Structure formats: structure tokens, C-alpha cells
Tab-separated table of N, CA, C and O in Angstrom:
chain	number	residue	atom	x	y	z
A	1406	MET	N	0.799	-1.172	-0.035
A	1406	MET	CA	0.032	0.005	-0.001
A	1406	MET	C	0.893	1.263	-0.022
A	1406	MET	O	1.878	1.283	0.657
A	1407	LYS	N	0.422	2.190	-0.714
A	1407	LYS	CA	1.203	3.446	-0.769
A	1407	LYS	C	0.545	4.482	0.178
A	1407	LYS	O	-0.763	4.342	0.554
A	1408	LYS	N	1.219	5.445	0.635
A	1408	LYS	CA	0.713	6.472	1.486
A	1408	LYS	C	0.554	7.768	0.683
A	1408	LYS	O	1.329	8.110	-0.201
A	1409	PHE	N	-0.486	8.525	1.131
A	1409	PHE	CA	-0.873	9.791	0.461
A	1409	PHE	C	-1.225	10.754	1.468
A	1409	PHE	O	-1.957	10.560	2.440
A	1410	LEU	N	-0.685	12.033	1.301
A	1410	LEU	CA	-1.045	13.120	2.016
A	1410	LEU	C	-2.199	13.856	1.334
A	1410	LEU	O	-2.112	14.177	0.089
A	1411	ALA	N	-3.249	14.068	2.063
A	1411	ALA	CA	-4.381	14.853	1.588
A	1411	ALA	C	-4.478	16.169	2.296
A	1411	ALA	O	-4.498	16.126	3.547
A	1412	VAL	N	-4.512	17.263	1.670
A	1412	VAL	CA	-4.599	18.633	2.225
A	1412	VAL	C	-5.878	19.178	1.828
A	1412	VAL	O	-6.264	19.207	0.644
A	1413	TYR	N	-6.653	19.590	2.800
A	1413	TYR	CA	-7.834	20.341	2.608
A	1413	TYR	C	-7.670	21.784	2.316
A	1413	TYR	O	-6.961	22.440	3.165
A	1414	LEU	N	-8.240	22.322	1.285
A	1414	LEU	CA	-7.919	23.654	0.812
A	1414	LEU	C	-9.236	24.535	0.926
A	1414	LEU	O	-10.307	24.057	0.762
A	1415	GLY	N	-9.069	25.780	1.249
A	1415	GLY	CA	-10.146	26.793	1.343
A	1415	GLY	C	-9.535	28.194	1.255
A	1415	GLY	O	-8.505	28.412	1.680
A	1416	THR	N	-10.406	28.977	0.734
A	1416	THR	CA	-10.071	30.444	0.777
A	1416	THR	C	-11.188	31.287	1.314
A	1416	THR	O	-12.324	30.811	1.302
A	1417	ALA	N	-10.876	32.473	1.752
A	1417	ALA	CA	-11.947	33.470	2.179
A	1417	ALA	C	-12.904	33.697	1.102
A	1417	ALA	O	-14.097	33.797	1.290
A	1418	GLU	N	-12.351	33.750	-0.196
A	1418	GLU	CA	-13.176	34.087	-1.377
A	1418	GLU	C	-14.154	32.899	-1.582
A	1418	GLU	O	-15.325	33.160	-1.887
A	1419	ASN	N	-13.709	31.642	-1.363
A	1419	ASN	CA	-14.603	30.524	-1.558
A	1419	ASN	C	-15.693	30.463	-0.615
A	1419	ASN	O	-16.801	30.152	-0.804
A	1420	VAL	N	-15.337	30.829	0.682
A	1420	VAL	CA	-16.303	30.891	1.817
A	1420	VAL	C	-17.412	31.867	1.434
A	1420	VAL	O	-18.655	31.688	1.513
A	1421	GLU	N	-16.987	33.114	1.032
A	1421	GLU	CA	-17.916	34.167	0.577
A	1421	GLU	C	-18.710	33.679	-0.549
A	1421	GLU	O	-19.989	33.927	-0.523
A	1422	ALA	N	-18.207	33.090	-1.589
A	1422	ALA	CA	-18.940	32.658	-2.808
A	1422	ALA	C	-19.967	31.562	-2.414
A	1422	ALA	O	-20.943	31.402	-3.124
A	1423	SER	N	-19.658	30.781	-1.457
A	1423	SER	CA	-20.577	29.685	-1.040
A	1423	SER	C	-21.806	30.239	-0.364
A	1423	SER	O	-22.717	29.393	-0.255
A	1424	GLY	N	-21.894	31.442	0.087
A	1424	GLY	CA	-22.989	31.908	0.877
A	1424	GLY	C	-22.856	31.614	2.254
A	1424	GLY	O	-23.874	31.891	3.051
A	1425	TRP	N	-21.869	30.906	2.736
A	1425	TRP	CA	-21.723	30.563	4.188
A	1425	TRP	C	-21.912	31.718	5.109
A	1425	TRP	O	-22.554	31.562	6.135
A	1426	ASN	N	-21.254	32.818	4.831
A	1426	ASN	CA	-21.286	33.996	5.730
A	1426	ASN	C	-22.720	34.701	5.761
A	1426	ASN	O	-23.017	35.348	6.635
A	1427	ALA	N	-23.570	34.431	4.672
A	1427	ALA	CA	-24.837	34.919	4.622
A	1427	ALA	C	-25.916	34.064	5.416
A	1427	ALA	O	-27.014	34.558	5.593
A	1428	LEU	N	-25.488	32.868	5.859
A	1428	LEU	CA	-26.403	32.083	6.608
A	1428	LEU	C	-26.719	32.745	7.937
A	1428	LEU	O	-25.903	33.305	8.558
A	1429	SER	N	-27.876	32.392	8.398
A	1429	SER	CA	-28.269	32.841	9.783
A	1429	SER	C	-27.417	31.962	10.800
A	1429	SER	O	-26.883	30.976	10.374
A	1430	GLN	N	-27.247	32.511	11.977
A	1430	GLN	CA	-26.488	31.794	12.962
A	1430	GLN	C	-27.066	30.311	13.170
A	1430	GLN	O	-26.233	29.428	13.295
A	1431	ASP	N	-28.388	30.224	13.216
A	1431	ASP	CA	-29.053	28.850	13.453
A	1431	ASP	C	-28.745	27.964	12.288
A	1431	ASP	O	-28.381	26.784	12.482
A	1432	GLU	N	-28.810	28.548	11.110
A	1432	GLU	CA	-28.606	27.681	9.888
A	1432	GLU	C	-27.128	27.228	9.857
A	1432	GLU	O	-26.726	26.154	9.496
A	1433	ARG	N	-26.195	28.228	10.223
A	1433	ARG	CA	-24.783	27.843	10.141
A	1433	ARG	C	-24.516	26.805	11.130
A	1433	ARG	O	-23.853	25.752	10.887
A	1434	ARG	N	-25.071	26.821	12.384
A	1434	ARG	CA	-24.873	25.831	13.408
A	1434	ARG	C	-25.407	24.502	13.008
A	1434	ARG	O	-24.767	23.480	13.172
A	1435	SER	N	-26.653	24.451	12.331
A	1435	SER	CA	-27.170	23.294	11.790
A	1435	SER	C	-26.264	22.594	10.768
A	1435	SER	O	-26.072	21.458	10.790
A	1436	ARG	N	-25.754	23.438	9.842
A	1436	ARG	CA	-24.837	22.913	8.824
A	1436	ARG	C	-23.561	22.482	9.422
A	1436	ARG	O	-22.992	21.404	9.027
A	1437	GLU	N	-23.015	23.150	10.445
A	1437	GLU	CA	-21.790	22.654	11.084
A	1437	GLU	C	-22.018	21.384	11.790
A	1437	GLU	O	-21.166	20.462	11.690
A	1438	LYS	N	-23.113	21.168	12.437
A	1438	LYS	CA	-23.462	19.901	13.142
A	1438	LYS	C	-23.546	18.779	12.128
A	1438	LYS	O	-22.942	17.748	12.270
A	1439	ALA	N	-24.269	19.080	11.005
A	1439	ALA	CA	-24.407	18.009	9.993
A	1439	ALA	C	-23.038	17.763	9.379
A	1439	ALA	O	-22.740	16.544	8.974
A	1440	GLY	N	-22.262	18.748	9.089
A	1440	GLY	CA	-20.939	18.619	8.555
A	1440	GLY	C	-19.978	17.840	9.438
A	1440	GLY	O	-19.324	16.871	8.943
A	1441	ILE	N	-20.067	18.041	10.716
A	1441	ILE	CA	-19.154	17.323	11.704
A	1441	ILE	C	-19.495	15.865	11.696
A	1441	ILE	O	-18.623	14.905	11.564
A	1442	GLU	N	-20.872	15.544	11.724
A	1442	GLU	CA	-21.349	14.185	11.753
A	1442	GLU	C	-20.965	13.561	10.422
A	1442	GLU	O	-20.571	12.330	10.486
A	1443	ALA	N	-21.071	14.186	9.249
A	1443	ALA	CA	-20.780	13.620	7.983
A	1443	ALA	C	-19.224	13.326	7.894
A	1443	ALA	O	-18.809	12.274	7.340
A	1444	TRP	N	-18.390	14.236	8.450
A	1444	TRP	CA	-16.949	14.022	8.508
A	1444	TRP	C	-16.609	12.891	9.380
A	1444	TRP	O	-15.742	12.038	8.946
A	1445	ARG	N	-17.247	12.717	10.540
A	1445	ARG	CA	-16.937	11.579	11.402
A	1445	ARG	C	-17.428	10.300	10.664
A	1445	ARG	O	-16.678	9.180	10.812
A	1446	LYS	N	-18.558	10.303	9.999
A	1446	LYS	CA	-18.970	9.065	9.147
A	1446	LYS	C	-17.969	8.772	8.070
A	1446	LYS	O	-17.648	7.643	7.934
A	1447	TRP	N	-17.432	9.768	7.440
A	1447	TRP	CA	-16.396	9.554	6.446
A	1447	TRP	C	-15.189	8.890	7.077
A	1447	TRP	O	-14.602	7.876	6.589
A	1448	GLY	N	-14.870	9.343	8.301
A	1448	GLY	CA	-13.690	8.774	9.067
A	1448	GLY	C	-13.983	7.260	9.367
A	1448	GLY	O	-13.043	6.477	9.297
A	1449	ARG	N	-15.193	7.011	9.912
A	1449	ARG	CA	-15.488	5.579	10.226
A	1449	ARG	C	-15.500	4.757	9.018
A	1449	ARG	O	-15.002	3.621	9.065
A	1450	THR	N	-16.067	5.238	7.918
A	1450	THR	CA	-16.085	4.464	6.646
A	1450	THR	C	-14.766	4.173	6.144
A	1450	THR	O	-14.465	2.966	5.647
A	1451	HIS	N	-13.743	5.084	6.333
A	1451	HIS	CA	-12.444	4.863	5.723
A	1451	HIS	C	-11.340	4.623	6.799
A	1451	HIS	O	-10.174	4.735	6.484
A	1452	ARG	N	-11.819	4.230	8.029
A	1452	ARG	CA	-10.853	4.075	9.189
A	1452	ARG	C	-9.629	3.101	8.744
A	1452	ARG	O	-8.571	3.273	9.220
A	1453	ASP	N	-9.967	2.092	7.974
A	1453	ASP	CA	-8.907	1.122	7.624
A	1453	ASP	C	-7.837	1.779	6.698
A	1453	ASP	O	-6.714	1.165	6.557
A	1454	CYS	N	-8.149	2.891	6.047
A	1454	CYS	CA	-7.260	3.542	5.138
A	1454	CYS	C	-6.498	4.657	5.825
A	1454	CYS	O	-5.491	5.125	5.249
A	1455	ILE	N	-6.960	5.122	6.872
A	1455	ILE	CA	-6.385	6.366	7.540
A	1455	ILE	C	-5.206	5.901	8.319
A	1455	ILE	O	-5.327	5.193	9.328
A	1456	VAL	N	-4.003	6.544	7.958
A	1456	VAL	CA	-2.787	6.262	8.699
A	1456	VAL	C	-2.554	7.289	9.785
A	1456	VAL	O	-2.118	7.048	10.959
A	1457	ASP	N	-2.865	8.460	9.499
A	1457	ASP	CA	-2.779	9.683	10.461
A	1457	ASP	C	-4.042	10.477	10.282
A	1457	ASP	O	-4.264	10.976	9.112
A	1458	GLY	N	-4.862	10.622	11.327
A	1458	GLY	CA	-6.111	11.280	11.171
A	1458	GLY	C	-5.930	12.777	10.953
A	1458	GLY	O	-6.922	13.502	10.599
A	1459	GLY	N	-4.763	13.272	11.025
A	1459	GLY	CA	-4.481	14.684	10.771
A	1459	GLY	C	-5.053	15.687	11.718
A	1459	GLY	O	-5.404	15.268	12.814
A	1460	ALA	N	-5.270	16.853	11.305
A	1460	ALA	CA	-5.802	17.933	12.103
A	1460	ALA	C	-5.997	19.180	11.337
A	1460	ALA	O	-5.329	19.358	10.297
A	1461	PRO	N	-6.830	20.135	11.831
A	1461	PRO	CA	-6.868	21.464	11.230
A	1461	PRO	C	-5.438	22.132	11.504
A	1461	PRO	O	-4.795	21.751	12.387
A	1462	VAL	N	-5.128	23.039	10.602
A	1462	VAL	CA	-3.874	23.787	10.760
A	1462	VAL	C	-4.152	25.226	10.968
A	1462	VAL	O	-5.185	25.815	10.477
A	1463	GLY	N	-3.142	25.880	11.637
A	1463	GLY	CA	-3.299	27.308	12.000
A	1463	GLY	C	-2.538	28.178	11.064
A	1463	GLY	O	-2.137	27.829	9.871
A	1464	LYS	N	-2.145	29.391	11.437
A	1464	LYS	CA	-1.436	30.347	10.611
A	1464	LYS	C	0.027	29.825	10.328
A	1464	LYS	O	0.497	28.949	10.902
A	1465	THR	N	0.516	30.356	9.279
A	1465	THR	CA	1.811	29.801	8.566
A	1465	THR	C	2.967	30.750	8.889
A	1465	THR	O	2.824	31.948	8.774
A	1466	LYS	N	3.993	30.152	9.259
A	1466	LYS	CA	5.397	30.824	9.294
A	1466	LYS	C	6.156	30.084	8.164
A	1466	LYS	O	6.107	28.941	8.036
A	1467	ARG	N	6.960	30.951	7.465
A	1467	ARG	CA	7.716	30.396	6.383
A	1467	ARG	C	9.230	30.583	6.731
A	1467	ARG	O	9.602	31.769	7.052
A	1468	ALA	N	10.031	29.544	6.686
A	1468	ALA	CA	11.467	29.539	6.873
A	1468	ALA	C	12.176	29.433	5.564
A	1468	ALA	O	11.827	28.503	4.739
A	1469	SER	N	13.049	30.391	5.202
A	1469	SER	CA	13.730	30.321	3.965
A	1469	SER	C	15.105	30.918	4.162
A	1469	SER	O	15.438	31.326	5.166
A	1470	ALA	N	15.888	31.008	3.120
A	1470	ALA	CA	17.266	31.623	3.166
A	1470	ALA	C	17.183	33.133	3.578
A	1470	ALA	O	18.055	33.593	4.176
A	1471	ALA	N	16.039	33.681	3.365
A	1471	ALA	CA	15.878	35.094	3.795
A	1471	ALA	C	15.463	35.271	5.235
A	1471	ALA	O	15.437	36.323	5.785
A	1472	GLY	N	15.258	34.082	5.909
A	1472	GLY	CA	14.825	34.151	7.360
A	1472	GLY	C	13.463	33.615	7.519
A	1472	GLY	O	12.987	32.749	6.737
A	1473	ILE	N	12.784	34.070	8.627
A	1473	ILE	CA	11.442	33.550	8.983
A	1473	ILE	C	10.529	34.683	8.865
A	1473	ILE	O	10.755	35.820	9.255
A	1474	ASP	N	9.399	34.440	8.211
A	1474	ASP	CA	8.368	35.426	8.011
A	1474	ASP	C	6.997	34.858	8.048
A	1474	ASP	O	6.832	33.624	7.981
A	1475	ASN	N	5.949	35.654	8.146
A	1475	ASN	CA	4.592	35.242	8.056
A	1475	ASN	C	4.333	34.837	6.609
A	1475	ASN	O	4.809	35.487	5.731
A	1476	ALA	N	3.494	33.882	6.405
A	1476	ALA	CA	3.072	33.463	4.979
A	1476	ALA	C	1.625	33.147	5.060
A	1476	ALA	O	1.013	32.948	6.127
A	1477	LYS	N	1.093	32.979	3.939
A	1477	LYS	CA	-0.330	32.591	3.696
A	1477	LYS	C	-0.367	31.508	2.667
A	1477	LYS	O	0.277	31.526	1.674
A	1478	ASN	N	-1.235	30.476	2.988
A	1478	ASN	CA	-1.516	29.505	1.874
A	1478	ASN	C	-2.975	29.070	2.080
A	1478	ASN	O	-3.684	29.652	3.071
A	1479	ASN	N	-3.449	28.146	1.253
A	1479	ASN	CA	-4.914	27.787	1.319
A	1479	ASN	C	-5.148	26.471	2.086
A	1479	ASN	O	-6.236	25.831	1.978
A	1480	ILE	N	-4.135	25.978	2.848
A	1480	ILE	CA	-4.334	24.717	3.590
A	1480	ILE	C	-4.996	24.904	4.780
A	1480	ILE	O	-4.747	25.757	5.571
A	1481	CYS	N	-6.118	24.144	5.002
A	1481	CYS	CA	-6.996	24.184	6.183
A	1481	CYS	C	-6.734	23.101	7.162
A	1481	CYS	O	-6.808	23.208	8.342
A	1482	ALA	N	-6.366	21.939	6.593
A	1482	ALA	CA	-6.152	20.708	7.431
A	1482	ALA	C	-5.508	19.618	6.629
A	1482	ALA	O	-5.313	19.870	5.364
A	1483	TYR	N	-5.212	18.492	7.249
A	1483	TYR	CA	-4.503	17.462	6.483
A	1483	TYR	C	-4.917	16.073	6.999
A	1483	TYR	O	-5.421	15.996	8.171
A	1484	VAL	N	-4.657	15.016	6.305
A	1484	VAL	CA	-4.895	13.622	6.700
A	1484	VAL	C	-3.960	12.823	5.894
A	1484	VAL	O	-3.637	13.161	4.744
A	1485	VAL	N	-3.528	11.659	6.435
A	1485	VAL	CA	-2.638	10.732	5.626
A	1485	VAL	C	-3.423	9.464	5.455
A	1485	VAL	O	-3.901	8.895	6.504
A	1486	VAL	N	-3.595	8.920	4.279
A	1486	VAL	CA	-4.273	7.749	3.934
A	1486	VAL	C	-3.436	6.725	3.243
A	1486	VAL	O	-2.316	7.101	2.606
A	1487	GLU	N	-3.772	5.435	3.241
A	1487	GLU	CA	-3.151	4.402	2.428
A	1487	GLU	C	-4.115	4.046	1.411
A	1487	GLU	O	-5.225	3.796	1.647
A	1488	ALA	N	-3.577	3.694	0.160
A	1488	ALA	CA	-4.322	3.204	-0.943
A	1488	ALA	C	-3.508	2.474	-1.872
A	1488	ALA	O	-2.254	2.587	-1.875
A	1489	GLU	N	-4.083	1.648	-2.774
A	1489	GLU	CA	-3.326	0.846	-3.742
A	1489	GLU	C	-2.703	1.798	-4.831
A	1489	GLU	O	-1.690	1.460	-5.433
A	1490	SER	N	-3.379	2.898	-5.154
A	1490	SER	CA	-2.964	3.770	-6.249
A	1490	SER	C	-3.369	5.196	-5.883
A	1490	SER	O	-4.210	5.442	-4.955
A	1491	HIS	N	-2.822	6.130	-6.613
A	1491	HIS	CA	-3.139	7.623	-6.533
A	1491	HIS	C	-4.623	7.786	-6.820
A	1491	HIS	O	-5.381	8.492	-6.104
A	1492	GLU	N	-5.171	7.140	-7.847
A	1492	GLU	CA	-6.518	7.267	-8.184
A	1492	GLU	C	-7.476	6.657	-7.112
A	1492	GLU	O	-8.411	7.309	-6.744
A	1493	ALA	N	-7.064	5.589	-6.483
A	1493	ALA	CA	-7.880	5.013	-5.361
A	1493	ALA	C	-7.867	5.932	-4.136
A	1493	ALA	O	-8.863	6.120	-3.512
A	1494	ALA	N	-6.702	6.520	-3.850
A	1494	ALA	CA	-6.686	7.586	-2.803
A	1494	ALA	C	-7.522	8.733	-3.018
A	1494	ALA	O	-8.281	9.129	-2.160
A	1495	ALA	N	-7.508	9.219	-4.299
A	1495	ALA	CA	-8.340	10.364	-4.647
A	1495	ALA	C	-9.838	10.007	-4.475
A	1495	ALA	O	-10.671	10.828	-3.967
A	1496	ARG	N	-10.239	8.861	-4.911
A	1496	ARG	CA	-11.546	8.373	-4.790
A	1496	ARG	C	-12.125	8.309	-3.376
A	1496	ARG	O	-13.302	8.483	-3.155
A	1497	LEU	N	-11.254	8.213	-2.326
A	1497	LEU	CA	-11.689	8.193	-0.901
A	1497	LEU	C	-12.324	9.564	-0.649
A	1497	LEU	O	-13.134	9.648	0.242
A	1498	PHE	N	-11.952	10.578	-1.351
A	1498	PHE	CA	-12.369	11.981	-0.982
A	1498	PHE	C	-13.578	12.474	-1.911
A	1498	PHE	O	-13.985	13.652	-1.790
A	1499	GLU	N	-14.090	11.586	-2.811
A	1499	GLU	CA	-15.275	12.011	-3.633
A	1499	GLU	C	-16.399	12.346	-2.672
A	1499	GLU	O	-16.705	11.697	-1.745
A	1500	ASN	N	-17.029	13.485	-2.921
A	1500	ASN	CA	-18.243	13.893	-2.154
A	1500	ASN	C	-17.923	14.124	-0.666
A	1500	ASN	O	-18.783	13.885	0.134
A	1501	HIS	N	-16.753	14.497	-0.346
A	1501	HIS	CA	-16.298	14.741	1.018
A	1501	HIS	C	-17.092	15.964	1.609
A	1501	HIS	O	-17.341	16.930	0.933
A	1502	PRO	N	-17.410	15.883	2.948
A	1502	PRO	CA	-18.129	17.003	3.445
A	1502	PRO	C	-17.325	18.267	3.527
A	1502	PRO	O	-17.943	19.421	3.720
A	1503	HIS	N	-16.084	18.226	3.297
A	1503	HIS	CA	-15.227	19.466	3.327
A	1503	HIS	C	-15.743	20.454	2.237
A	1503	HIS	O	-15.732	21.632	2.505
A	1504	PHE	N	-16.279	19.893	1.234
A	1504	PHE	CA	-16.764	20.775	0.161
A	1504	PHE	C	-18.176	20.500	-0.271
A	1504	PHE	O	-18.819	21.249	-1.091
A	1505	THR	N	-18.828	19.427	0.335
A	1505	THR	CA	-20.193	19.275	0.087
A	1505	THR	C	-21.163	19.859	1.177
A	1505	THR	O	-22.383	20.171	0.845
A	1506	ILE	N	-20.649	20.050	2.366
A	1506	ILE	CA	-21.470	20.659	3.459
A	1506	ILE	C	-20.777	21.900	3.908
A	1506	ILE	O	-21.395	22.974	3.978
A	1507	PHE	N	-19.444	21.802	4.161
A	1507	PHE	CA	-18.668	23.010	4.556
A	1507	PHE	C	-18.299	23.801	3.326
A	1507	PHE	O	-18.320	23.239	2.180
A	1508	PRO	N	-17.809	25.023	3.416
A	1508	PRO	CA	-17.421	25.785	2.239
A	1508	PRO	C	-16.025	25.612	1.794
A	1508	PRO	O	-15.437	26.503	1.289
A	1509	GLY	N	-15.499	24.369	1.987
A	1509	GLY	CA	-14.080	24.153	1.512
A	1509	GLY	C	-14.111	24.160	0.045
A	1509	GLY	O	-15.019	23.832	-0.620
A	1510	GLU	N	-12.888	24.471	-0.467
A	1510	GLU	CA	-12.667	24.571	-1.904
A	1510	GLU	C	-12.424	23.138	-2.573
A	1510	GLU	O	-13.046	22.859	-3.534
A	1511	ALA	N	-11.437	22.491	-2.041
A	1511	ALA	CA	-10.990	21.181	-2.689
A	1511	ALA	C	-10.123	20.373	-1.678
A	1511	ALA	O	-9.835	20.935	-0.572
A	1512	ILE	N	-9.675	19.267	-2.144
A	1512	ILE	CA	-8.784	18.395	-1.342
A	1512	ILE	C	-7.732	17.946	-2.405
A	1512	ILE	O	-8.079	17.341	-3.340
A	1513	ASP	N	-6.488	18.301	-2.098
A	1513	ASP	CA	-5.301	17.855	-2.961
A	1513	ASP	C	-4.775	16.636	-2.312
A	1513	ASP	O	-4.496	16.555	-1.119
A	1514	ILE	N	-4.541	15.532	-3.188
A	1514	ILE	CA	-4.033	14.271	-2.627
A	1514	ILE	C	-2.697	14.034	-3.409
A	1514	ILE	O	-2.651	14.065	-4.670
A	1515	MET	N	-1.636	13.789	-2.554
A	1515	MET	CA	-0.247	13.607	-3.086
A	1515	MET	C	0.364	12.390	-2.515
A	1515	MET	O	0.260	12.150	-1.256
A	1516	GLU	N	0.971	11.576	-3.335
A	1516	GLU	CA	1.669	10.366	-2.879
A	1516	GLU	C	2.917	10.808	-2.054
A	1516	GLU	O	3.618	11.843	-2.309
A	1517	CYS	N	3.064	10.165	-0.903
A	1517	CYS	CA	4.240	10.402	0.034
A	1517	CYS	C	5.353	9.358	-0.638
A	1517	CYS	O	5.256	8.129	-0.486
A	1518	LEU	N	6.344	9.907	-1.188
A	1518	LEU	CA	7.367	9.213	-1.900
A	1518	LEU	C	8.439	8.845	-0.876
A	1518	LEU	O	8.631	9.491	0.081
A	1519	PRO	N	9.205	7.771	-1.174
A	1519	PRO	CA	10.291	7.373	-0.245
A	1519	PRO	C	11.405	8.470	-0.273
A	1519	PRO	O	11.613	9.106	-1.285
A	1520	THR	N	11.971	8.598	0.897
A	1520	THR	CA	13.076	9.495	1.031
A	1520	THR	C	14.334	8.936	0.224
A	1520	THR	O	14.676	7.791	0.489
A	1521	PRO	N	14.954	9.698	-0.636
A	1521	PRO	CA	16.127	9.168	-1.360
A	1521	PRO	C	17.255	8.924	-0.363
A	1521	PRO	O	17.462	9.554	0.682
A	1522	GLY	N	18.134	7.959	-0.707
A	1522	GLY	CA	19.315	7.679	0.070
A	1522	GLY	C	19.070	6.681	1.153
A	1522	GLY	O	17.893	6.236	1.378
A	1523	PRO	N	20.110	6.380	1.867
A	1523	PRO	CA	20.057	5.428	3.004
A	1523	PRO	C	19.138	5.878	4.079
A	1523	PRO	O	18.974	7.135	4.394
A	1524	GLN	N	18.298	4.964	4.651
A	1524	GLN	CA	17.317	5.296	5.687
A	1524	GLN	C	18.005	5.129	7.026
A	1524	GLN	O	18.890	4.427	7.231
A	1525	GLY	N	17.475	5.971	7.953
A	1525	GLY	CA	17.897	5.791	9.366
A	1525	GLY	C	19.129	6.464	9.721
A	1525	GLY	O	19.755	6.187	10.845
A	1526	GLU	N	19.685	7.387	8.832
A	1526	GLU	CA	20.921	8.040	9.257
A	1526	GLU	C	20.559	9.372	9.868
A	1526	GLU	O	19.643	9.944	9.670
């Protein structure tokens, strides 16, 4: 089995375009509750494939040759899954609540490749 990193993506523009911010407080709470339950159901359905349940992520710091600075990206959360192929890994996220209930934009799925060179050094 291969491992894949899936990153949940979203932007403020996508949230706005989805109408999420225009929902009443009660409607938003109702959708959040339904979304959390759907996400948990997704996790239960795919528990045998989930290697690392991941987590939401906060603000970004970027370290580079220029030093450390604040940065911005569209990553909201991550999870690591196992699957036979890249296609099979991507199919795990079809109709995911991140974008069917919540105003998330997409989920990018990338294979975790082996580290080149000798391991364990």
C-alpha cells in the first residue's frame, strides 16, 4: 500500500462565494453539526485507510534563506491515507463533507514518496 497526504484547501473568497457567511447563525450551526457528523462518518467508513487522522492547521510561518516570515496558503487541514494507487486515494475523497457541506474549496491528494538515500541516518 502507498501512503498519500491529503490537504484540505479553502479560501476566504470561496467561503464568501458559497454563501456561508450569509447564513443565519442557526442555519450555520445546523450545517456545522451536519458537517461534523458527515466528516465523522467519512472517518468511520475509511478508518482502515487512515494512517494519520491529521488535524486542522493554523497560521503559517515560512522559513527560507531570507529568514522567517509570516506567510499565507490555502491549507486548512490534512490527513494521511493508504491506498493501492493515486486514483484509489483520490476516490476516498469524492463527495467529502469538506466541500459538500462546509465551504471548503478542494482536497489535494499527493503520494508520499520514499526519502532518497540510506534510511535511518
